[in-house]
Amino acid sequence: MTRHALVVGATGITGNALIDQLLAEGWEVSGLARRPDTLRAGVRRIAADLQDPAATQAALAGLTPTHVFITTWARQATEAENIRVNGAMVRHLLDALAEAGTVRHVALVTGLKHYLGPFEAYAQSSLPQTPFREDQDRLDVDNFYYAQEDALFAAAARDGFHWSVHRPHTVIGAAVGNAMNMGTTLAVYASLCKASGRPFYFPGSAAQWNGLTDMTDARQLARQLIWATQTPAAANQAFNIVNGDVFRWRWMWQRLAQWFELEAAPFTGELRPLEQQMADDAPRWKALAGAHGLVESDMTRLVSPWHTDADLGRPLEVVTDMSKSRRMGFLAYQPSDDAFFELFARLRRDKLIP
C-alpha cells in the first residue's frame, strides 16, 4: 500500500529526524516549511506559511498524502496569541488537505507543556503528580497545545482519519534556526567557554541539578511517530515519548563537560541563566566561527537560551511515564548522554561548532 508522508515543519529538529527515518523505511516524503530549500534530496519541497489559509490551500493543491506529521508551531508574544495562531495553523493545514480525501492518519507533536502549562505560567499552576501520564486531565489554564489538539480532533471527526498525539520532553537533535534547541545551545555555550576560558556553569536550578529528569532524542520521537501509524491500537491515542532512561543534571553536566574537554564549574545553587551569560556573545561567536571556518556565524541561528533556561530553571522534578506505548509494543530505547554526544559529533562534522 502506498505510504506518502507529509512532514510539516520539515526543516526543524523533529522534521529532520523524521524525514531521515521515513526515507530509510522506503516512504514517499513531502516536506512543508516556510523555507524548504535546505531539505535533503528525495523529498518533495513545499513552501507554505500555514498562517495564510489561501497560500496553504494553493501550496497543497493536488498533493495526496496518506499520513501527515505536524511537527511545527509559531511562537507568539502571549499565550492568547499562541492559541489563536497555532490552532489556526492546524486548521488551515487540515482544511487544505480535506478535499483530496487521501489522509489516513495525522500525528501531532506537542510536548510536556501539556502537563506543565504554557510559557507564561510555566510550572506555576497546580500541576499533576509526576511521573506525568497521558490520562491526567488538562490543566485549567489556556494552553496552545490544547488548541492544536482540538483542531486535530475536529478535523478527524469531519474527515474520518485516525490521529495520534506525541508529547516529548526537551527534544535533542540537529537543526539550524530552530526556536527550541537545547542540544545546539549547550554545544555553542560549551564551545565559547572552552575558547575563552570562561567557567562552564550549569545555568539552572537546584531542583534540576539534584532531581531526576528525562529527555527525548529526535530520532526516538521519529520512531514513535512512525510506529503509531502502523499500530492499530495506537489510533486516536496520545503518547508520552522520552528516551527511556532518567538522570540527574549533576551527573549529565559532568558528562557534557568531559566531551568538550572542559572542567565543569562547581554548582553553588545560584541561577545563572544562559540569556544573561550569552547576552554579549554574538560577536565572540562570529570571531570563533571565522577562526575555525564554521558555516554559521550568526549565533542567533543556533541557540535558544530562553528555552534552555526555561527547561533547566524549573523548580520541580520532571519525569515522564511511557507505560502506555510500551504496553502496545513500542520498545525503542536511547541513552540520553549518547544522544548529546552523537549530536555534538554531528555538529562538529557539519562545521557548526569548532
PDB file of N, CA, C and O in Angstrom, residues 3 19 33 57 66 82 113 163 194 196 211-212 230 254 279 285 287 300 319 325 330 332 335:
ATOM      1  N   ARG A   3       2.534   4.651   0.813  1.00  0.00           N
ATOM      2  CA  ARG A   3       2.717   5.421   2.035  1.00  0.00           C
ATOM      3  C   ARG A   3       3.388   6.741   1.646  1.00  0.00           C
ATOM      4  O   ARG A   3       4.572   6.764   1.316  1.00  0.00           O
ATOM      5  N   ILE A  19      12.192  12.768   8.646  1.00  0.00           N
ATOM      6  CA  ILE A  19      12.420  12.556   7.215  1.00  0.00           C
ATOM      7  C   ILE A  19      13.501  11.508   6.985  1.00  0.00           C
ATOM      8  O   ILE A  19      13.352  10.630   6.125  1.00  0.00           O
ATOM      9  N   ALA A  33       7.642  23.560   4.684  1.00  0.00           N
ATOM     10  CA  ALA A  33       8.278  24.535   5.562  1.00  0.00           C
ATOM     11  C   ALA A  33       8.151  25.896   4.900  1.00  0.00           C
ATOM     12  O   ALA A  33       7.842  25.994   3.703  1.00  0.00           O
ATOM     13  N   GLN A  57      -3.656  26.500   0.983  1.00  0.00           N
ATOM     14  CA  GLN A  57      -4.506  25.766   0.039  1.00  0.00           C
ATOM     15  C   GLN A  57      -3.815  25.642  -1.312  1.00  0.00           C
ATOM     16  O   GLN A  57      -3.793  24.559  -1.927  1.00  0.00           O
ATOM     17  N   THR A  66      -0.924  10.193   2.460  1.00  0.00           N
ATOM     18  CA  THR A  66      -1.691   9.240   3.264  1.00  0.00           C
ATOM     19  C   THR A  66      -1.489   9.486   4.754  1.00  0.00           C
ATOM     20  O   THR A  66      -2.346   9.129   5.568  1.00  0.00           O
ATOM     21  N   ASN A  82      -0.565  32.645  20.983  1.00  0.00           N
ATOM     22  CA  ASN A  82      -0.145  31.277  20.655  1.00  0.00           C
ATOM     23  C   ASN A  82      -1.348  30.412  20.315  1.00  0.00           C
ATOM     24  O   ASN A  82      -1.320  29.626  19.365  1.00  0.00           O
ATOM     25  N   LYS A 113       4.591  20.642  28.038  1.00  0.00           N
ATOM     26  CA  LYS A 113       3.797  21.794  28.495  1.00  0.00           C
ATOM     27  C   LYS A 113       2.322  21.425  28.564  1.00  0.00           C
ATOM     28  O   LYS A 113       1.528  22.163  29.139  1.00  0.00           O
ATOM     29  N   TRP A 163      -5.822   9.648  14.331  1.00  0.00           N
ATOM     30  CA  TRP A 163      -4.845  10.620  14.806  1.00  0.00           C
ATOM     31  C   TRP A 163      -4.001  10.010  15.927  1.00  0.00           C
ATOM     32  O   TRP A 163      -4.372   9.002  16.536  1.00  0.00           O
ATOM     33  N   LYS A 194      35.090  27.085  26.265  1.00  0.00           N
ATOM     34  CA  LYS A 194      36.406  26.493  26.003  1.00  0.00           C
ATOM     35  C   LYS A 194      37.331  27.495  25.310  1.00  0.00           C
ATOM     36  O   LYS A 194      38.513  27.607  25.649  1.00  0.00           O
ATOM     37  N   SER A 196      37.250  30.770  25.373  1.00  0.00           N
ATOM     38  CA  SER A 196      37.548  31.976  26.150  1.00  0.00           C
ATOM     39  C   SER A 196      38.104  31.686  27.535  1.00  0.00           C
ATOM     40  O   SER A 196      38.585  32.605  28.213  1.00  0.00           O
ATOM     41  N   GLY A 211      17.472  16.792  41.018  1.00  0.00           N
ATOM     42  CA  GLY A 211      16.328  15.928  40.797  1.00  0.00           C
ATOM     43  C   GLY A 211      16.468  15.058  39.554  1.00  0.00           C
ATOM     44  O   GLY A 211      17.345  15.270  38.711  1.00  0.00           O
ATOM     45  N   LEU A 212      15.600  14.083  39.451  1.00  0.00           N
ATOM     46  CA  LEU A 212      15.561  13.225  38.273  1.00  0.00           C
ATOM     47  C   LEU A 212      14.876  13.935  37.117  1.00  0.00           C
ATOM     48  O   LEU A 212      13.958  14.730  37.300  1.00  0.00           O
ATOM     49  N   GLN A 230       1.450   2.610  12.263  1.00  0.00           N
ATOM     50  CA  GLN A 230       1.445   1.202  11.849  1.00  0.00           C
ATOM     51  C   GLN A 230       0.872   0.263  12.903  1.00  0.00           C
ATOM     52  O   GLN A 230       0.869  -0.956  12.709  1.00  0.00           O
ATOM     53  N   GLN A 254      28.587  16.924  34.092  1.00  0.00           N
ATOM     54  CA  GLN A 254      29.973  16.447  34.076  1.00  0.00           C
ATOM     55  C   GLN A 254      30.269  15.699  32.775  1.00  0.00           C
ATOM     56  O   GLN A 254      31.360  15.832  32.199  1.00  0.00           O
ATOM     57  N   ALA A 279      24.474  36.919  26.586  1.00  0.00           N
ATOM     58  CA  ALA A 279      23.873  38.139  26.047  1.00  0.00           C
ATOM     59  C   ALA A 279      24.813  38.898  25.112  1.00  0.00           C
ATOM     60  O   ALA A 279      24.365  39.511  24.135  1.00  0.00           O
ATOM     61  N   TRP A 285      31.069  34.755  19.014  1.00  0.00           N
ATOM     62  CA  TRP A 285      30.804  33.579  18.180  1.00  0.00           C
ATOM     63  C   TRP A 285      31.195  33.847  16.726  1.00  0.00           C
ATOM     64  O   TRP A 285      31.752  32.971  16.058  1.00  0.00           O
ATOM     65  N   ALA A 287      33.548  35.733  15.630  1.00  0.00           N
ATOM     66  CA  ALA A 287      35.004  35.625  15.526  1.00  0.00           C
ATOM     67  C   ALA A 287      35.449  34.169  15.604  1.00  0.00           C
ATOM     68  O   ALA A 287      36.347  33.736  14.853  1.00  0.00           O
ATOM     69  N   THR A 300      22.504  33.593  16.695  1.00  0.00           N
ATOM     70  CA  THR A 300      21.063  33.523  16.938  1.00  0.00           C
ATOM     71  C   THR A 300      20.392  32.442  16.105  1.00  0.00           C
ATOM     72  O   THR A 300      19.274  32.033  16.405  1.00  0.00           O
ATOM     73  N   VAL A 319       9.601  13.906  35.454  1.00  0.00           N
ATOM     74  CA  VAL A 319       9.823  12.552  34.957  1.00  0.00           C
ATOM     75  C   VAL A 319       8.565  12.122  34.213  1.00  0.00           C
ATOM     76  O   VAL A 319       7.437  12.422  34.646  1.00  0.00           O
ATOM     77  N   SER A 325       2.639   3.396  25.708  1.00  0.00           N
ATOM     78  CA  SER A 325       3.135   2.893  24.427  1.00  0.00           C
ATOM     79  C   SER A 325       3.959   1.621  24.608  1.00  0.00           C
ATOM     80  O   SER A 325       3.989   0.764  23.715  1.00  0.00           O
ATOM     81  N   PHE A 330       5.842  -0.497  21.758  1.00  0.00           N
ATOM     82  CA  PHE A 330       6.920   0.414  21.383  1.00  0.00           C
ATOM     83  C   PHE A 330       8.033   0.285  22.423  1.00  0.00           C
ATOM     84  O   PHE A 330       7.913   0.758  23.557  1.00  0.00           O
ATOM     85  N   ALA A 332      11.567   0.923  21.796  1.00  0.00           N
ATOM     86  CA  ALA A 332      12.836   1.574  21.449  1.00  0.00           C
ATOM     87  C   ALA A 332      13.399   2.318  22.661  1.00  0.00           C
ATOM     88  O   ALA A 332      12.666   2.817  23.513  1.00  0.00           O
ATOM     89  N   PRO A 335      19.959   5.994  25.063  1.00  0.00           N
ATOM     90  CA  PRO A 335      20.640   6.645  26.188  1.00  0.00           C
ATOM     91  C   PRO A 335      20.781   8.157  25.945  1.00  0.00           C
ATOM     92  O   PRO A 335      21.218   8.583  24.872  1.00  0.00           O
TER      93      PRO A 335
END
